[in-house]
mmCIF file of C-alpha atoms in Angstrom:
data_model
loop_
_atom_site.group_PDB
_atom_site.id
_atom_site.type_symbol
_atom_site.label_atom_id
_atom_site.label_comp_id
_atom_site.label_asym_id
_atom_site.label_seq_id
_atom_site.Cartn_x
_atom_site.Cartn_y
_atom_site.Cartn_z
ATOM 1 C CA MET A 1 0.000 0.000 0.000
ATOM 2 C CA GLY A 2 1.120 3.531 -0.708
ATOM 3 C CA LEU A 3 0.066 7.059 0.240
ATOM 4 C CA ALA A 4 0.175 10.092 -2.078
ATOM 5 C CA LEU A 5 -0.386 13.551 -0.582
ATOM 6 C CA ALA A 6 -0.946 16.679 -2.671
ATOM 7 C CA GLY A 7 -0.138 20.227 -1.592
ATOM 8 C CA GLY A 8 -2.220 23.229 -0.691
ATOM 9 C CA GLY A 9 -0.290 25.401 1.758
ATOM 10 C CA PRO A 10 -0.952 25.232 5.510
ATOM 11 C CA LEU A 11 -4.651 24.696 4.735
ATOM 12 C CA GLY A 12 -3.749 21.585 2.746
ATOM 13 C CA ALA A 13 -1.710 20.185 5.626
ATOM 14 C CA ILE A 14 -4.577 20.905 8.050
ATOM 15 C CA TYR A 15 -7.053 19.057 5.822
ATOM 16 C CA GLU A 16 -4.741 16.083 5.314
ATOM 17 C CA ILE A 17 -4.031 15.657 9.015
ATOM 18 C CA GLY A 18 -7.749 15.691 9.847
ATOM 19 C CA ALA A 19 -8.552 13.282 7.018
ATOM 20 C CA LEU A 20 -5.709 10.881 7.879
ATOM 21 C CA CYS A 21 -6.816 10.721 11.514
ATOM 22 C CA ALA A 22 -10.310 9.777 10.348
ATOM 23 C CA LEU A 23 -8.995 7.134 7.942
ATOM 24 C CA GLU A 24 -6.703 5.450 10.426
ATOM 25 C CA GLU A 25 -9.488 5.253 13.004
ATOM 26 C CA ALA A 26 -12.170 3.942 10.659
ATOM 27 C CA VAL A 27 -10.193 1.568 8.401
ATOM 28 C CA SER A 28 -9.212 -1.518 10.363
ATOM 29 C CA GLY A 29 -5.836 -2.898 9.367
ATOM 30 C CA LEU A 30 -4.565 0.430 8.017
ATOM 31 C CA ASP A 31 -1.280 1.457 9.638
ATOM 32 C CA LEU A 32 -0.188 4.768 8.165
ATOM 33 C CA ASN A 33 3.306 4.285 9.581
ATOM 34 C CA ALA A 34 3.870 0.910 7.921
ATOM 35 C CA LEU A 35 3.010 1.548 4.270
ATOM 36 C CA GLY A 36 5.198 0.437 1.405
ATOM 37 C CA GLY A 37 5.800 3.957 0.126
ATOM 38 C CA TYR A 38 4.981 7.615 0.568
ATOM 39 C CA VAL A 39 5.045 10.463 -1.938
ATOM 40 C CA GLY A 40 4.418 14.066 -0.920
ATOM 41 C CA VAL A 41 4.196 17.340 -2.787
ATOM 42 C CA SER A 42 4.443 20.790 -1.202
ATOM 43 C CA ALA A 43 2.594 20.806 2.141
ATOM 44 C CA GLY A 44 1.866 17.113 1.681
ATOM 45 C CA GLY A 45 5.611 16.506 1.803
ATOM 46 C CA PHE A 46 5.794 17.485 5.468
ATOM 47 C CA ILE A 47 2.961 15.076 6.346
ATOM 48 C CA ALA A 48 4.473 12.245 4.286
ATOM 49 C CA ALA A 49 7.895 12.763 5.857
ATOM 50 C CA GLY A 50 6.396 12.690 9.342
ATOM 51 C CA LEU A 51 4.508 9.450 8.697
ATOM 52 C CA ALA A 52 7.546 7.778 7.122
ATOM 53 C CA ASN A 53 9.502 8.789 10.229
ATOM 54 C CA GLY A 54 7.050 7.005 12.523
ATOM 55 C CA MET A 55 4.997 10.010 13.624
ATOM 56 C CA THR A 56 1.340 9.018 13.829
ATOM 57 C CA ALA A 57 -1.438 11.112 12.344
ATOM 58 C CA ARG A 58 -2.519 11.958 15.897
ATOM 59 C CA GLN A 59 1.011 13.095 16.766
ATOM 60 C CA LEU A 60 1.038 15.343 13.703
ATOM 61 C CA CYS A 61 -2.294 16.752 14.841
ATOM 62 C CA THR A 62 -0.902 17.435 18.310
ATOM 63 C CA SER A 63 2.204 19.225 17.038
ATOM 64 C CA PHE A 64 0.843 21.010 13.958
ATOM 65 C CA ILE A 65 -2.795 21.682 14.863
ATOM 66 C CA GLU A 66 -2.825 21.916 18.657
ATOM 67 C CA ASN A 67 0.803 23.074 19.104
ATOM 68 C CA GLU A 68 1.297 20.741 22.030
ATOM 69 C CA GLY A 69 3.715 17.939 22.900
ATOM 70 C CA PRO A 70 7.534 17.988 22.832
ATOM 71 C CA SER A 71 8.941 21.408 21.915
ATOM 72 C CA GLU A 72 11.047 19.975 19.099
ATOM 73 C CA ASP A 73 7.888 18.729 17.360
ATOM 74 C CA ILE A 74 5.786 21.894 17.532
ATOM 75 C CA ILE A 75 5.252 23.772 14.261
ATOM 76 C CA GLN A 76 4.410 27.327 15.292
ATOM 77 C CA PRO A 77 2.240 29.534 13.030
ATOM 78 C CA GLY A 78 4.959 32.191 12.851
ATOM 79 C CA LEU A 79 7.216 29.866 10.866
ATOM 80 C CA PHE A 80 5.101 30.448 7.749
ATOM 81 C CA ASN A 81 5.087 34.245 7.650
ATOM 82 C CA ARG A 82 8.603 35.399 8.426
ATOM 83 C CA PRO A 83 9.740 37.953 5.830
ATOM 84 C CA ALA A 84 12.447 36.830 3.428
ATOM 85 C CA LEU A 85 14.830 39.575 4.589
ATOM 86 C CA GLY A 86 17.873 38.020 2.922
ATOM 87 C CA GLU A 87 16.072 37.893 -0.416
ATOM 88 C CA TYR A 88 14.919 41.509 0.002
ATOM 89 C CA ALA A 89 18.481 42.628 0.754
ATOM 90 C CA ARG A 90 19.985 40.825 -2.255
ATOM 91 C CA ARG A 91 17.448 42.297 -4.639
ATOM 92 C CA LEU A 92 17.770 45.792 -3.156
ATOM 93 C CA ALA A 93 21.556 45.661 -3.491
ATOM 94 C CA ALA A 94 21.175 44.879 -7.194
ATOM 95 C CA LEU A 95 18.755 47.760 -7.838
ATOM 96 C CA PRO A 96 21.302 50.573 -8.527
ATOM 97 C CA GLY A 97 23.068 48.525 -11.163
ATOM 98 C CA LEU A 98 19.796 47.480 -12.758
ATOM 99 C CA MET A 99 18.611 51.093 -12.853
ATOM 100 C CA ALA A 100 21.831 52.114 -14.590
ATOM 101 C CA GLN A 101 21.444 49.314 -17.160
ATOM 102 C CA ALA A 102 17.805 50.193 -17.810
ATOM 103 C CA GLY A 103 18.564 53.924 -18.142
ATOM 104 C CA PHE A 104 21.516 53.342 -20.466
ATOM 105 C CA GLY A 105 19.536 50.946 -22.633
ATOM 106 C CA TYR A 106 16.530 53.268 -22.839
ATOM 107 C CA VAL A 107 18.508 56.433 -23.640
ATOM 108 C CA PHE A 108 21.448 55.229 -25.726
ATOM 109 C CA GLU A 109 20.348 51.873 -27.163
ATOM 110 C CA ARG A 110 16.745 52.864 -27.836
ATOM 111 C CA TRP A 111 15.227 50.109 -25.701
ATOM 112 C CA PRO A 112 11.424 50.178 -25.599
ATOM 113 C CA LEU A 113 10.108 51.422 -22.272
ATOM 114 C CA LEU A 114 8.703 48.002 -21.432
ATOM 115 C CA ALA A 115 12.104 46.385 -22.030
ATOM 116 C CA ALA A 116 13.726 48.854 -19.621
ATOM 117 C CA LEU A 117 11.053 48.208 -16.998
ATOM 118 C CA GLU A 118 11.504 44.471 -17.472
ATOM 119 C CA ARG A 119 15.181 44.839 -16.556
ATOM 120 C CA LEU A 120 14.127 46.605 -13.340
ATOM 121 C CA GLY A 121 11.836 43.665 -12.637
ATOM 122 C CA ARG A 122 14.915 41.669 -11.685
ATOM 123 C CA ALA A 123 15.007 43.651 -8.467
ATOM 124 C CA LEU A 124 11.692 42.205 -7.310
ATOM 125 C CA PRO A 125 11.989 39.494 -4.613
ATOM 126 C CA THR A 126 11.206 35.952 -5.758
ATOM 127 C CA GLY A 127 9.282 35.277 -2.566
ATOM 128 C CA LEU A 128 7.647 37.192 0.259
ATOM 129 C CA PHE A 129 8.327 34.771 3.103
ATOM 130 C CA SER A 130 11.453 32.934 4.164
ATOM 131 C CA ASN A 131 11.476 29.128 4.279
ATOM 132 C CA ALA A 132 14.675 29.020 6.364
ATOM 133 C CA ALA A 133 12.965 28.957 9.771
ATOM 134 C CA LEU A 134 10.539 26.230 8.681
ATOM 135 C CA GLU A 135 13.359 24.120 7.258
ATOM 136 C CA SER A 136 15.328 24.528 10.475
ATOM 137 C CA GLN A 137 12.386 23.393 12.605
ATOM 138 C CA LEU A 138 11.695 20.425 10.322
ATOM 139 C CA ARG A 139 15.352 19.443 10.685
ATOM 140 C CA ARG A 140 14.818 19.353 14.456
ATOM 141 C CA VAL A 141 11.608 17.327 14.092
ATOM 142 C CA PHE A 142 13.182 14.697 11.847
ATOM 143 C CA SER A 143 16.418 14.527 13.842
ATOM 144 C CA ALA A 144 14.695 13.570 17.107
ATOM 145 C CA SER A 145 15.386 10.188 18.669
ATOM 146 C CA GLY A 146 14.040 7.320 16.567
ATOM 147 C CA ARG A 147 13.714 9.469 13.436
ATOM 148 C CA SER A 148 16.014 10.465 10.613
ATOM 149 C CA ASN A 149 16.523 13.448 8.338
ATOM 150 C CA ASP A 150 18.236 11.105 5.855
ATOM 151 C CA PHE A 151 16.138 9.365 3.191
ATOM 152 C CA ARG A 152 18.574 6.452 3.131
ATOM 153 C CA ARG A 153 18.093 5.647 6.816
ATOM 154 C CA LEU A 154 14.309 5.333 6.662
ATOM 155 C CA SER A 155 12.789 1.867 6.714
ATOM 156 C CA ARG A 156 10.077 3.011 4.286
ATOM 157 C CA ARG A 157 10.424 4.558 0.847
ATOM 158 C CA LEU A 158 9.752 8.302 0.935
ATOM 159 C CA VAL A 159 9.711 10.533 -2.151
ATOM 160 C CA LEU A 160 9.291 14.315 -1.989
ATOM 161 C CA VAL A 161 8.835 15.938 -5.385
ATOM 162 C CA ALA A 162 10.044 19.440 -6.257
ATOM 163 C CA THR A 163 10.510 21.157 -9.620
ATOM 164 C CA ASP A 164 13.878 22.168 -11.055
ATOM 165 C CA LEU A 165 13.360 25.857 -11.838
ATOM 166 C CA ASP A 166 15.881 26.001 -14.696
ATOM 167 C CA SER A 167 14.768 22.838 -16.511
ATOM 168 C CA GLY A 168 11.127 22.531 -15.482
ATOM 169 C CA GLN A 169 11.675 18.852 -14.699
ATOM 170 C CA ALA A 170 10.439 16.992 -11.635
ATOM 171 C CA ALA A 171 13.019 16.367 -8.907
ATOM 172 C CA PRO A 172 12.032 13.177 -7.009
ATOM 173 C CA PHE A 173 14.050 13.581 -3.811
ATOM 174 C CA GLY A 174 14.310 10.226 -2.080
ATOM 175 C CA LEU A 175 14.705 8.053 -5.172
ATOM 176 C CA PRO A 176 18.183 6.642 -5.935
ATOM 177 C CA GLY A 177 20.430 9.492 -7.047
ATOM 178 C CA TRP A 178 18.220 12.003 -5.231
ATOM 179 C CA ASP A 179 18.366 10.560 -1.724
ATOM 180 C CA HIS A 180 21.505 12.351 -0.484
ATOM 181 C CA VAL A 181 19.550 15.578 0.145
ATOM 182 C CA PRO A 182 18.323 16.080 3.751
ATOM 183 C CA ILE A 183 14.598 15.456 4.098
ATOM 184 C CA SER A 184 13.998 18.888 5.643
ATOM 185 C CA GLU A 185 15.586 20.600 2.617
ATOM 186 C CA ALA A 186 13.550 18.463 0.229
ATOM 187 C CA VAL A 187 10.342 19.460 2.045
ATOM 188 C CA ALA A 188 11.286 23.145 1.834
ATOM 189 C CA ALA A 189 12.080 22.832 -1.879
ATOM 190 C CA SER A 190 8.858 20.975 -2.642
ATOM 191 C CA ALA A 191 6.822 23.631 -0.815
ATOM 192 C CA ALA A 192 8.546 26.713 -2.312
ATOM 193 C CA LEU A 193 5.524 28.152 -4.094
ATOM 194 C CA PRO A 194 6.799 30.886 -6.448
ATOM 195 C CA GLY A 195 5.847 34.339 -5.230
ATOM 196 C CA MET A 196 5.303 33.131 -1.679
ATOM 197 C CA PHE A 197 8.685 31.533 -0.921
ATOM 198 C CA PRO A 198 12.027 31.977 -2.721
ATOM 199 C CA PRO A 199 13.420 29.019 -4.692
ATOM 200 C CA VAL A 200 15.569 26.665 -2.609
ATOM 201 C CA ALA A 201 19.193 26.150 -3.615
ATOM 202 C CA ILE A 202 20.423 22.543 -3.434
ATOM 203 C CA ALA A 203 23.789 21.500 -4.880
ATOM 204 C CA GLY A 204 23.931 24.460 -7.261
ATOM 205 C CA ARG A 205 20.378 24.014 -8.594
ATOM 206 C CA TRP A 206 17.244 25.960 -7.709
ATOM 207 C CA TYR A 207 13.994 24.201 -6.840
ATOM 208 C CA VAL A 208 10.374 25.287 -6.430
ATOM 209 C CA ASP A 209 7.010 23.733 -5.638
ATOM 210 C CA GLY A 210 6.571 20.196 -6.978
ATOM 211 C CA ALA A 211 2.928 20.878 -7.867
ATOM 212 C CA LEU A 212 4.084 22.861 -10.898
ATOM 213 C CA LYS A 213 4.523 19.526 -12.719
ATOM 214 C CA LYS A 214 1.740 17.368 -11.295
ATOM 215 C CA THR A 215 -0.826 17.626 -8.546
ATOM 216 C CA LEU A 216 -0.178 14.249 -6.872
ATOM 217 C CA HIS A 217 2.799 12.428 -8.440
ATOM 218 C CA ALA A 218 1.094 9.159 -7.448
ATOM 219 C CA GLY A 219 2.750 7.559 -10.480
ATOM 220 C CA VAL A 220 5.929 7.298 -8.394
ATOM 221 C CA LEU A 221 4.145 4.782 -6.150
ATOM 222 C CA LEU A 222 2.449 2.987 -9.026
ATOM 223 C CA ASP A 223 5.842 2.388 -10.623
ATOM 224 C CA MET A 224 6.934 0.707 -7.375
ATOM 225 C CA GLY A 225 4.264 -1.943 -7.910
ATOM 226 C CA MET A 226 1.781 -0.875 -5.227
ATOM 227 C CA ASP A 227 -1.530 -2.743 -5.072
ATOM 228 C CA LEU A 228 -3.451 0.025 -3.302
ATOM 229 C CA VAL A 229 -2.658 3.750 -3.367
ATOM 230 C CA LEU A 230 -4.531 6.156 -1.108
ATOM 231 C CA CYS A 231 -4.517 9.733 -2.443
ATOM 232 C CA LEU A 232 -5.435 12.929 -0.595
ATOM 233 C CA ASN A 233 -6.043 16.199 -2.423
ATOM 234 C CA PRO A 234 -7.053 19.237 -0.324
ATOM 235 C CA LEU A 235 -7.831 21.765 -3.090
ATOM 236 C CA VAL A 236 -11.020 21.350 -5.117
ATOM 237 C CA PRO A 237 -13.117 23.882 -7.051
ATOM 238 C CA PHE A 238 -16.331 24.883 -5.336
ATOM 239 C CA ASP A 239 -19.658 23.900 -6.890
ATOM 240 C CA GLY A 240 -22.056 26.607 -5.780
ATOM 241 C CA THR A 241 -24.821 25.551 -8.168
ATOM 242 C CA HIS A 242 -26.077 22.960 -5.670
ATOM 243 C CA SER A 243 -25.498 24.929 -2.502
ATOM 244 C CA HIS A 244 -27.502 27.884 -1.263
ATOM 245 C CA HIS A 245 -25.765 28.118 2.079
ATOM 246 C CA HIS A 246 -22.314 29.387 1.225
ATOM 247 C CA VAL A 247 -21.423 32.819 2.493
ATOM 248 C CA LEU A 248 -18.676 35.086 1.236
ATOM 249 C CA GLY A 249 -17.764 37.850 3.603
ATOM 250 C CA SER A 250 -20.455 38.669 6.128
ATOM 251 C CA ALA A 251 -22.049 35.706 7.872
ATOM 252 C CA ALA A 252 -25.430 37.390 7.434
ATOM 253 C CA GLU A 253 -25.097 38.182 3.739
ATOM 254 C CA PRO A 254 -25.125 35.194 1.375
ATOM 255 C CA ILE A 255 -23.614 35.787 -2.063
ATOM 256 C CA PRO A 256 -25.051 33.272 -4.544
ATOM 257 C CA HIS A 257 -22.420 33.804 -7.277
ATOM 258 C CA LEU A 258 -18.660 33.485 -6.768
ATOM 259 C CA VAL A 259 -18.008 36.514 -8.954
ATOM 260 C CA ASP A 260 -19.618 38.611 -6.226
ATOM 261 C CA GLY A 261 -16.762 37.606 -3.925
ATOM 262 C CA GLY A 262 -14.325 39.702 -5.945
ATOM 263 C CA LEU A 263 -10.891 38.937 -7.357
ATOM 264 C CA PRO A 264 -9.573 36.735 -4.501
ATOM 265 C CA VAL A 265 -12.492 34.305 -4.795
ATOM 266 C CA VAL A 266 -12.332 34.260 -8.605
ATOM 267 C CA LEU A 267 -8.586 33.566 -8.540
ATOM 268 C CA SER A 268 -9.041 30.843 -5.923
ATOM 269 C CA GLN A 269 -11.693 29.101 -8.016
ATOM 270 C CA THR A 270 -9.536 29.429 -11.146
ATOM 271 C CA PHE A 271 -6.421 28.019 -9.466
ATOM 272 C CA ARG A 272 -8.336 25.141 -7.886
ATOM 273 C CA SER A 273 -10.017 24.292 -11.191
ATOM 274 C CA LEU A 274 -6.676 24.160 -13.012
ATOM 275 C CA VAL A 275 -5.070 22.000 -10.326
ATOM 276 C CA HIS A 276 -8.028 19.648 -10.161
ATOM 277 C CA SER A 277 -8.287 19.201 -13.928
ATOM 278 C CA ARG A 278 -4.675 17.970 -13.943
ATOM 279 C CA LEU A 279 -5.527 15.602 -11.115
ATOM 280 C CA GLU A 280 -8.490 14.148 -13.000
ATOM 281 C CA LEU A 281 -6.360 13.720 -16.116
ATOM 282 C CA GLY A 282 -3.678 11.950 -14.110
ATOM 283 C CA LEU A 283 -6.164 9.568 -12.461
ATOM 284 C CA ARG A 284 -7.559 8.579 -15.865
ATOM 285 C CA GLY A 285 -4.014 7.905 -17.019
ATOM 286 C CA TYR A 286 -3.360 5.696 -13.987
ATOM 287 C CA ASP A 287 -6.431 3.614 -14.850
ATOM 288 C CA ARG A 288 -4.913 2.873 -18.245
ATOM 289 C CA SER A 289 -1.268 2.451 -17.249
ATOM 290 C CA HIS A 290 -1.815 0.473 -14.015
ATOM 291 C CA PRO A 291 -5.196 -1.291 -14.313
ATOM 292 C CA GLY A 292 -4.300 -3.771 -11.558
ATOM 293 C CA THR A 293 -3.833 -1.099 -8.893
ATOM 294 C CA ASP A 294 -6.673 0.325 -6.830
ATOM 295 C CA VAL A 295 -6.347 4.102 -6.524
ATOM 296 C CA VAL A 296 -8.666 5.660 -3.940
ATOM 297 C CA LEU A 297 -8.992 9.438 -3.773
ATOM 298 C CA PHE A 298 -10.119 11.469 -0.766
ATOM 299 C CA GLU A 299 -10.811 15.176 -1.077
ATOM 300 C CA PRO A 300 -13.254 17.800 0.225
ATOM 301 C CA ASP A 301 -16.829 17.805 -1.024
ATOM 302 C CA HIS A 302 -17.072 20.207 -3.967
ATOM 303 C CA ARG A 303 -20.336 21.553 -2.516
ATOM 304 C CA ASP A 304 -18.813 22.305 0.885
ATOM 305 C CA PRO A 305 -17.817 25.981 1.269
ATOM 306 C CA GLU A 306 -15.926 25.586 4.553
ATOM 307 C CA LEU A 307 -12.488 24.754 3.151
ATOM 308 C CA PHE A 308 -12.987 26.738 -0.052
ATOM 309 C CA LEU A 309 -13.572 29.980 1.823
ATOM 310 C CA ALA A 310 -10.672 29.413 4.223
ATOM 311 C CA ASN A 311 -7.390 31.206 3.596
ATOM 312 C CA THR A 312 -4.997 28.739 1.929
ATOM 313 C CA PHE A 313 -2.088 30.219 3.853
ATOM 314 C CA GLY A 314 -4.035 30.939 7.016
ATOM 315 C CA TYR A 315 -3.369 29.114 10.238
ATOM 316 C CA SER A 316 -5.526 30.812 12.850
ATOM 317 C CA GLN A 317 -8.584 28.586 12.285
ATOM 318 C CA ARG A 318 -6.579 25.351 12.157
ATOM 319 C CA ARG A 319 -8.447 23.585 14.976
ATOM 320 C CA ARG A 320 -11.873 24.256 13.516
ATOM 321 C CA LEU A 321 -10.782 23.343 9.991
ATOM 322 C CA ALA A 322 -9.000 20.160 11.086
ATOM 323 C CA GLU A 323 -12.116 19.069 12.959
ATOM 324 C CA HIS A 324 -14.179 19.849 9.863
ATOM 325 C CA ALA A 325 -11.858 17.786 7.639
ATOM 326 C CA TYR A 326 -11.995 14.920 10.132
ATOM 327 C CA GLN A 327 -15.788 14.896 10.275
ATOM 328 C CA ARG A 328 -16.248 15.354 6.520
ATOM 329 C CA THR A 329 -13.878 12.470 5.793
ATOM 330 C CA ARG A 330 -15.894 10.271 8.156
ATOM 331 C CA ALA A 331 -19.028 11.356 6.285
ATOM 332 C CA ASP A 332 -17.329 10.551 2.969
ATOM 333 C CA LEU A 333 -16.474 7.054 4.205
ATOM 334 C CA ARG A 334 -20.094 6.503 5.213
ATOM 335 C CA SER A 335 -21.309 7.866 1.868
ATOM 336 C CA ARG A 336 -19.080 5.433 -0.035
ATOM 337 C CA ARG A 337 -19.292 2.591 2.483
ATOM 338 C CA SER A 338 -20.349 -0.117 -0.005
ATOM 339 C CA VAL A 339 -17.816 0.689 -2.740
ATOM 340 C CA LEU A 340 -14.893 1.425 -0.431
ATOM 341 C CA GLY A 341 -15.658 -1.612 1.715
ATOM 342 C CA ALA A 342 -15.333 -3.882 -1.311
ATOM 343 C CA THR A 343 -12.130 -2.165 -2.454
ATOM 344 C CA PHE A 344 -10.489 -2.286 0.954
ATOM 345 C CA ALA A 345 -11.476 -5.934 1.433
ATOM 346 C CA ARG A 346 -9.305 -6.884 -1.543
ATOM 347 C CA HIS A 347 -6.294 -5.642 0.447
ATOM 348 C CA GLY A 348 -7.112 -7.078 3.858
ATOM 349 C CA LEU A 349 -8.718 -3.900 5.194
ATOM 350 C CA HIS A 350 -12.267 -3.258 6.295
ATOM 351 C CA LEU A 351 -14.369 -0.339 7.465
ATOM 352 C CA ASP A 352 -15.186 -0.328 11.160
ATOM 353 C CA ASP A 353 -18.908 0.441 11.207
ATOM 354 C CA ALA A 354 -18.953 1.006 14.972
ATOM 355 C CA VAL A 355 -16.328 3.729 14.641
ATOM 356 C CA LEU A 356 -17.921 5.300 11.580
ATOM 357 C CA ASP A 357 -21.383 5.435 13.129
ATOM 358 C CA ASP A 358 -20.212 6.814 16.466
ATOM 359 C CA GLU A 359 -21.630 10.356 16.474
ATOM 360 C CA HIS A 360 -19.577 11.399 19.492
ATOM 361 C CA ARG A 361 -16.113 10.880 17.960
ATOM 362 C CA MET A 362 -14.081 14.036 17.575
ATOM 363 C CA LEU A 363 -10.576 15.032 16.537
ATOM 364 C CA ILE A 364 -10.158 18.001 18.861
ATOM 365 C CA LYS A 365 -11.591 16.831 22.168
ATOM 366 C CA ARG A 366 -12.182 20.315 23.563
ATOM 367 C CA ARG A 367 -14.684 21.138 20.838
ATOM 368 C CA ARG A 368 -18.311 20.031 21.088
ATOM 369 C CA ARG A 369 -20.349 18.994 18.077
ATOM 370 C CA GLY A 370 -23.324 21.131 17.263
ATOM 371 C CA GLY A 371 -26.534 20.445 15.414
ATOM 372 C CA THR A 372 -29.935 19.179 16.420
ATOM 373 C CA ARG A 373 -31.031 15.562 16.392
ATOM 374 C CA ALA A 374 -33.116 16.267 13.263
ATOM 375 C CA ALA A 375 -30.098 17.790 11.490
ATOM 376 C CA ARG A 376 -27.977 14.747 12.344
ATOM 377 C CA ALA A 377 -30.709 12.448 11.050
ATOM 378 C CA LEU A 378 -30.895 14.361 7.766
ATOM 379 C CA ARG A 379 -27.115 14.175 7.371
ATOM 380 C CA ARG A 380 -27.185 10.417 7.963
ATOM 381 C CA LEU A 381 -29.989 9.984 5.394
ATOM 382 C CA ASP A 382 -27.978 11.990 2.877
ATOM 383 C CA GLU A 383 -24.943 9.763 3.475
ATOM 384 C CA VAL A 384 -26.991 6.582 3.000
ATOM 385 C CA LEU A 385 -28.422 7.902 -0.279
ATOM 386 C CA ASN A 386 -24.953 8.902 -1.467
ATOM 387 C CA ASP A 387 -23.664 5.427 -0.600
ATOM 388 C CA LEU A 388 -26.438 3.883 -2.693
ATOM 389 C CA ASP A 389 -25.642 6.257 -5.559
ATOM 390 C CA HIS A 390 -21.919 5.356 -5.488
ATOM 391 C CA ALA A 391 -22.720 1.636 -5.336
ATOM 392 C CA LEU A 392 -25.064 1.839 -8.329
ATOM 393 C CA ALA A 393 -22.527 3.878 -10.302
ATOM 394 C CA ALA A 394 -19.774 1.334 -9.573
ATOM 395 C CA ARG A 395 -22.049 -1.512 -10.637
ATOM 396 C CA ALA A 396 -22.888 0.324 -13.869
ATOM 397 C CA ARG A 397 -19.197 0.813 -14.645
ATOM 398 C CA ARG A 398 -18.502 -2.891 -14.113
ATOM 399 C CA ALA A 399 -21.443 -3.788 -16.373
#
């Protein structure tokens, strides 16, 4: 069995931790620390590296979501928003020379104005926030007793994918020839989203976010001969055509069309749609190239506004969002109980109905579930109908 985790900033990591906790609880026989292989991209790389190092999903929740436990394991919110002062200084130091080049070219060599301004563009920082502090803390996390920051010392195969900025090719850190790089550096490189974080220099090359090539990179696991690959993708486009409850902005003022949310919402929907279309294309390709492998995808409900409206790089609502991801994944398992039960059974796993149907289970124990008895009954009815719909669709495909 293998696990493929996509990216999505801190929000993506929050969703994946909540979802993984739900999966490990509800799927009997699933040990997320004893899989045959792990592949992570961007924020998913941190989660994959933690699991491959023996950290349980609950431990990741404690350190990343609740900020509790041993100090060396805690990932503080401030690690994500420290200004890239070194990058600012380097670009500022280059500005006088660039201004001289642009002025000379414009006046004496008749450069077009846009060409001169483009030369000045080299003074702009390549990222707003530094990834140095995060990399340093990850080095501490993976260097703790019983763990390793060295791919070659892990008992499980771990692959963290970045993108070579100069060639545009995928860099599969952890595979032979790529496994000499420290895991913490590979995570930082894989998560270096252009514009947010500067490219990461490793052995004279510059690397950025691995999602620039593919959303999941699950093919790495398929090529290892996995029989079952579990995939988690946090970012999905929102389908507002079937939901009349989403709210953009004021909690009292529903906005029925995403365009009314302004540029940030439009850009978010556009980015998510592009990322998800690549994911769908990749999954169809896996069906053709590896027909003997079961690939099971978990992601947020496209009709659920909770994660769509959350700030991708926000961290302040992590407890609420992790609890939401946990509960929605449990609901997804119930909604696909028949189909997933049959798939998991082929690999010695089974869904624990007692766990799934326990309405009192929570991820964050301090939070209390809301909702009336009638609302819970309606949700359960909706899940049963969805389960029937998935089962009929699967039967139709087989026919």
